Amino acid sequence: MLSNSLKLAWRNLKAGGWYSVLNVGGLAVVLAVSVLLLWWVNDELRYDKFHPEADRIYRVNSRHGTGADEQFWRSAPAPIAVAASKNVPGIEGVTRVAGLYDFKTFLIDGKTFSEKSEDLVYADENFLDVLGGFQVRYGQAKQPFPTTNSVVLTEEIAEKFFGTPNAVGKTITVLDSNRVFTVGAVLANLPDYSTFQKKIIFPMSLRKRLFGGNGQWKRMDDDWGNFSFSTYVKLAPGVDPATIGKTLTTIQAAARRSDGDGSLSDYRLQPIATIHLYEPDGTNPGMQQVRMMSLIALFLLSIGCINYVNLTTARATRRAREVGVRKVVGAETGQLISQLLMESLLTLGLALVLAIGLIQLLTPFYRNMTNKTSGLSLLDPQVWMLLLGTLLVTLLLAGVYPALVIARFDPLKSLRGRGAMGGQARLRQVLVVTQFALATGLIISTLVIGNQLRYMRERDLGFNKDHTFTFYADSKTEQFKRELAGESSIQHIATATVELTNGMGSTSDTEWDGKTPGRTFMVNQLSVSANFIPDMGMKLVDGQNFTGTPADSTNLILNETAIRESGITNPIGKRFNFHGTDCRIIGVVKDFVFESARNKVAPTVLMSHPNWNGTVYVRTSGQNTSQAIAAVERLWKKYNPQYPFEYSFLDENYDRLYRDEQRTGTLFIFFAGVAIVICCLGLFGLAAYTAEQRTKEIGVRKVLGASVPSLVGLLSKDFLTLVALGILVAAPIAWWAMSSWLQGFIYRIDIQWWMIALAGALAVGIALLTVSFQSIKAALMNPVESLRSE
Amino acid sequence: MIQTINLQKLFATEEVETTALNGINMEVKDGEFVAIMGPSGCGKSTLLNILGLLDNPSDGEYNFYGTEVAKMTERQRAQLRKGSIGFVFQSFNLIDELTVYENVELPLLYLKTPPDERKVRVEEALNRMNIMHRRNHFPQQLSGGQQQRTAIARAVVAKPKLILADEPTGNLDSKNGEEVMKLLGELNDEGTTIIMVTHSPYDAGFAHRTVNLFDGKVVTENIRV
Ligand SMILES: Nc1ncnc2c1ncn2[C@@H]1O[C@H](COP(=O)(O)OP(=O)(O)OP(=O)(O)O)[C@@H](O)[C@H]1O
Ligand SMILES: [Mg+2]
């Protein structure tokens, strides 16, 4: 009986012709794409959950300032970790991670390797143990750093440096300081879903030593004001993180009182499993993206299911007679249901096979778009669970209903003809409305997102990022400036502390006349050369530029936001105490952008201290960029023969600020496009079906003298009404959803009426195109043929 | 034996109410061959559908081989129908997606007859209807007469007690019609009860008696002599 019904199902599928192709193909695309999407969602949601005790591990975030000055940082100062591990009951372990900028060039067996700073890190000796879940390939998890001169590598780096993953005991020379390090342990490459993504890990004890060794005035573990340590605590089971946060705040306050400044408001513990998707301030752009993608997956699946239900029940009209006959010769409803389900299962099974093929095809594309190294692998049982789960849901949603409906046909009515189908026509209408509501919603979202992305790209940055590359020259910036002066391919050379998007330092060490006592006013600080403002295309809205003379040591230029938020009126010439030195505001610069559109421009203080300007900005004429780079590189070889020349383009770095947004935006637009196409396919099939069903009516009407346009109108009218209804339903919902999405951006577009109108017009256009094709075909048919076809 | 008492059937649509059957009293004995005749719209098909348990009467009683069925649900009727009634329609009602063989096999599948026995009985029915050579054809590839012979094969394959035929020769030429009537006659000779709706007095001549309907009522009955 089973093989029999399978055979029948197959034959029915074949009998369906192009309609079956549409059904199977559409489902395959929907399955493939939504599985990819859900896989992405799954990937995002499992971030940092691989730490076995993730539910007890928290990152210590800090909150600074109040009201408009409020800021949240994902870091803490070094000593709080020391205090936490010693004096706070309920804490089982504390570990810190800190950025490493002291060196990045290594000598191994005579070969030089220059690594990216973002791959380097200092970590406490116990970090593998406290965080847990990292796989130690070689060496010991308990003691990855046997000495201060130990280093931990990932397999990838060990392979790169030594040609073998087992590098324990081998040595690395740090070129910048001639220190020799011994590999203490090798970790398996970190999974994509780890927020901690470092490849070369040095012990925190080294940082401590370098800190003291630099002749600074405090030891690292006494420096309560330097919030640059990502600090993780593991709590004993059942301990309340809020209480621990309060305890840490009290400890910090006590320590800081003896220390002067009191900028910290409090500490808050954030579960490690949420740090990927939630910001310390509680906003969640990451989670929002996850929701958006889940929603599209859901939309896609529903659109696919709707297509399936629509096409299947529409076709059932033709099958009604068959079902009637079967009942007359003795089929029971149950048997018919299982037969029909078998057909759905076969259709879905075929779609699944196709979908798997499609997924394989799309994987490189998916990796590229999501920037994930591991696509989904068919060897992963989770992938199968996802695939089969999606299939099952689809079967339940799309297979069961038509089977129930069709199997319940009254045999007498179905033998007679159409009577049995009345109810389904209504349902199909509802489904078409739903589908077009979804499609219109997606079109609106696509328009809004596309426009927001463009707005961000084209946003006035307040300076000129074009044709500019930057490199770090440390103390030799003046030599570079001098020697490159005659180079024809170079227009301007300016210097500053850092490359703008790299994050300037910030300080609350500010004071001015009229400042509310006790107010914490955090500002970004950047030292620039006197020609930086004019040559980099920044604009002064008030006052004047730095003079380029020693007088600049007490001259400050503030950005508009700093003036506005500090509340200083008539700023030019006013006193502004900065780092304990009384300075004078000589100018106000138009706000310039150095962060993503999600962040507001922070108050910023520009100063001009030539020996703080280690980064060189080279603006080329735009024509001879390679010549300019070559010229700089020649000089570099002269001054730093041991090190490779590294530079980056400013505009690319700016693009990086928006990379995540662009990526999700592109993903969204792509998937929405797929959903819209699938929608059209469904409508196309349905329109063809309706036209086919009405062939006889059309023939009769033509014989009676109806014109082709009037027939096309007749056939399209019903669909267009449904589409219009769908637009009406979708517009307000999409408007609302996209407004709340835009809320996440400080710099955002307003949703315009034309976007809704355009989306509506597009939906109608698409519907018209698909439907009228069928209608015209039916209307042009020879009436004699249409009459004979019944 | 089947017997109806005061059978009524009303069709109520939004605008009109049609009395299709208006007090039918009828009795058909085992092994009888009964023809039903009457003008178009007098209720012949309606009566046959009720007799065949495809539909319920609005009122009246219907005793089907000792069971009162007038108030049964579709589910119960389907159970009773299975294997005990064979249907033959004017428009054949074969399933286009199935071959001749599979069409005929269908009732046995639903009766869960074991495969060996199924094969024997299907082939027997096909041979008997003289369409064995077409067993792997699809209905569309057959002539009207062949299609109707397939339909009859399908009606008899489960060896039902009762065969109901609604204008079985209506779509056939006289030669093919004659053949179908002979087959029905043979089946009847072997003991199957047959009730047949027809417009053709010639076909009615094959029956033992003819029931004439007019406006949902039995008007006369002729018994063949
Ligand atoms: N499903 C239905 N709904 C409404 N009225 C119906 C329905 N089926 C039959 N009728 C009406 O019942 C009456 C009897 O119909 P029936 O089909 O039994 O006639 P018939 O004697 O078989 O006619 P013909 O010889 O043309 O086939 C007719 O008036 C018909 O219009
Ligand atoms: Mg009739």
CSV table of C-alpha atoms in Angstrom, one decimal, chain A residues 1 4 7-8 11-12 15 315 318-319 321-336 339 408-412 415-416, chain B residues 49 54-55 74-75 78-79 81-83 85 87 89 91-99 102-103 105-107 109-112 118 138 154:
chain,number,residue,atom,x,y,z
A,1,MET,CA,0.0,0.0,0.0
A,4,ASN,CA,1.5,2.0,-4.2
A,7,LYS,CA,3.9,5.5,-7.0
A,8,LEU,CA,0.6,7.3,-7.3
A,11,ARG,CA,2.5,10.0,-11.0
A,12,ASN,CA,0.3,12.8,-9.8
A,15,ALA,CA,0.7,14.9,-14.2
A,315,ARG,CA,-5.5,22.0,-8.3
A,318,ARG,CA,-9.5,19.3,-10.8
A,319,ARG,CA,-8.8,16.5,-8.5
A,321,ARG,CA,-13.7,14.3,-9.4
A,322,GLU,CA,-10.9,11.8,-8.8
A,323,VAL,CA,-11.5,12.0,-5.0
A,324,GLY,CA,-15.2,11.6,-5.6
A,325,VAL,CA,-14.6,8.5,-7.7
A,326,ARG,CA,-12.3,7.0,-5.1
A,327,LYS,CA,-14.9,7.5,-2.5
A,328,VAL,CA,-17.6,5.9,-4.6
A,329,VAL,CA,-15.5,2.8,-5.1
A,330,GLY,CA,-14.8,2.5,-1.4
A,331,ALA,CA,-12.0,4.8,-0.2
A,332,GLU,CA,-12.3,6.0,3.4
A,333,THR,CA,-11.5,9.6,4.3
A,334,GLY,CA,-8.5,8.4,6.4
A,335,GLN,CA,-7.0,6.5,3.4
A,336,LEU,CA,-7.5,9.5,1.2
A,339,GLN,CA,-2.6,9.3,0.2
A,408,ARG,CA,-13.5,15.6,3.0
A,409,PHE,CA,-15.1,16.5,-0.4
A,410,ASP,CA,-18.6,15.3,-0.6
A,411,PRO,CA,-18.3,12.5,-3.2
A,412,LEU,CA,-21.6,13.4,-5.0
A,415,LEU,CA,-18.5,14.1,-9.1
A,416,ARG,CA,-20.8,16.8,-10.3
B,49,ASN,CA,-27.8,8.1,-5.5
B,54,LEU,CA,-24.2,8.2,-1.9
B,55,ASP,CA,-26.8,10.5,-0.4
B,74,GLU,CA,-21.5,9.6,5.3
B,75,ARG,CA,-18.9,7.7,7.3
B,78,ALA,CA,-19.2,4.6,3.2
B,79,GLN,CA,-18.5,1.6,5.4
B,81,ARG,CA,-21.1,0.8,0.6
B,82,LYS,CA,-17.7,-0.7,0.5
B,83,GLY,CA,-17.7,-4.0,-1.4
B,85,ILE,CA,-22.3,-1.8,-4.2
B,87,PHE,CA,-21.4,1.9,-9.6
B,89,PHE,CA,-21.9,6.1,-14.6
B,91,SER,CA,-19.6,9.6,-17.9
B,92,PHE,CA,-17.5,6.5,-16.8
B,93,ASN,CA,-15.8,8.4,-14.0
B,94,LEU,CA,-12.5,6.7,-14.4
B,95,ILE,CA,-9.4,8.2,-12.8
B,96,ASP,CA,-7.3,9.7,-15.6
B,97,GLU,CA,-4.1,9.3,-13.7
B,98,LEU,CA,-4.5,5.5,-13.3
B,99,THR,CA,-4.2,2.8,-15.8
B,102,GLU,CA,-5.2,0.3,-11.5
B,103,ASN,CA,-8.7,1.7,-11.9
B,105,GLU,CA,-7.9,-2.7,-8.8
B,106,LEU,CA,-8.9,0.4,-6.7
B,107,PRO,CA,-12.0,-1.1,-4.9
B,109,LEU,CA,-7.1,-1.9,-2.5
B,110,TYR,CA,-9.6,-0.1,-0.3
B,111,LEU,CA,-11.0,-3.4,0.8
B,112,LYS,CA,-7.5,-4.4,1.7
B,118,ARG,CA,-6.3,-8.9,-6.0
B,138,PHE,CA,-4.8,5.2,-19.5
B,154,ARG,CA,-14.3,-1.9,-11.7
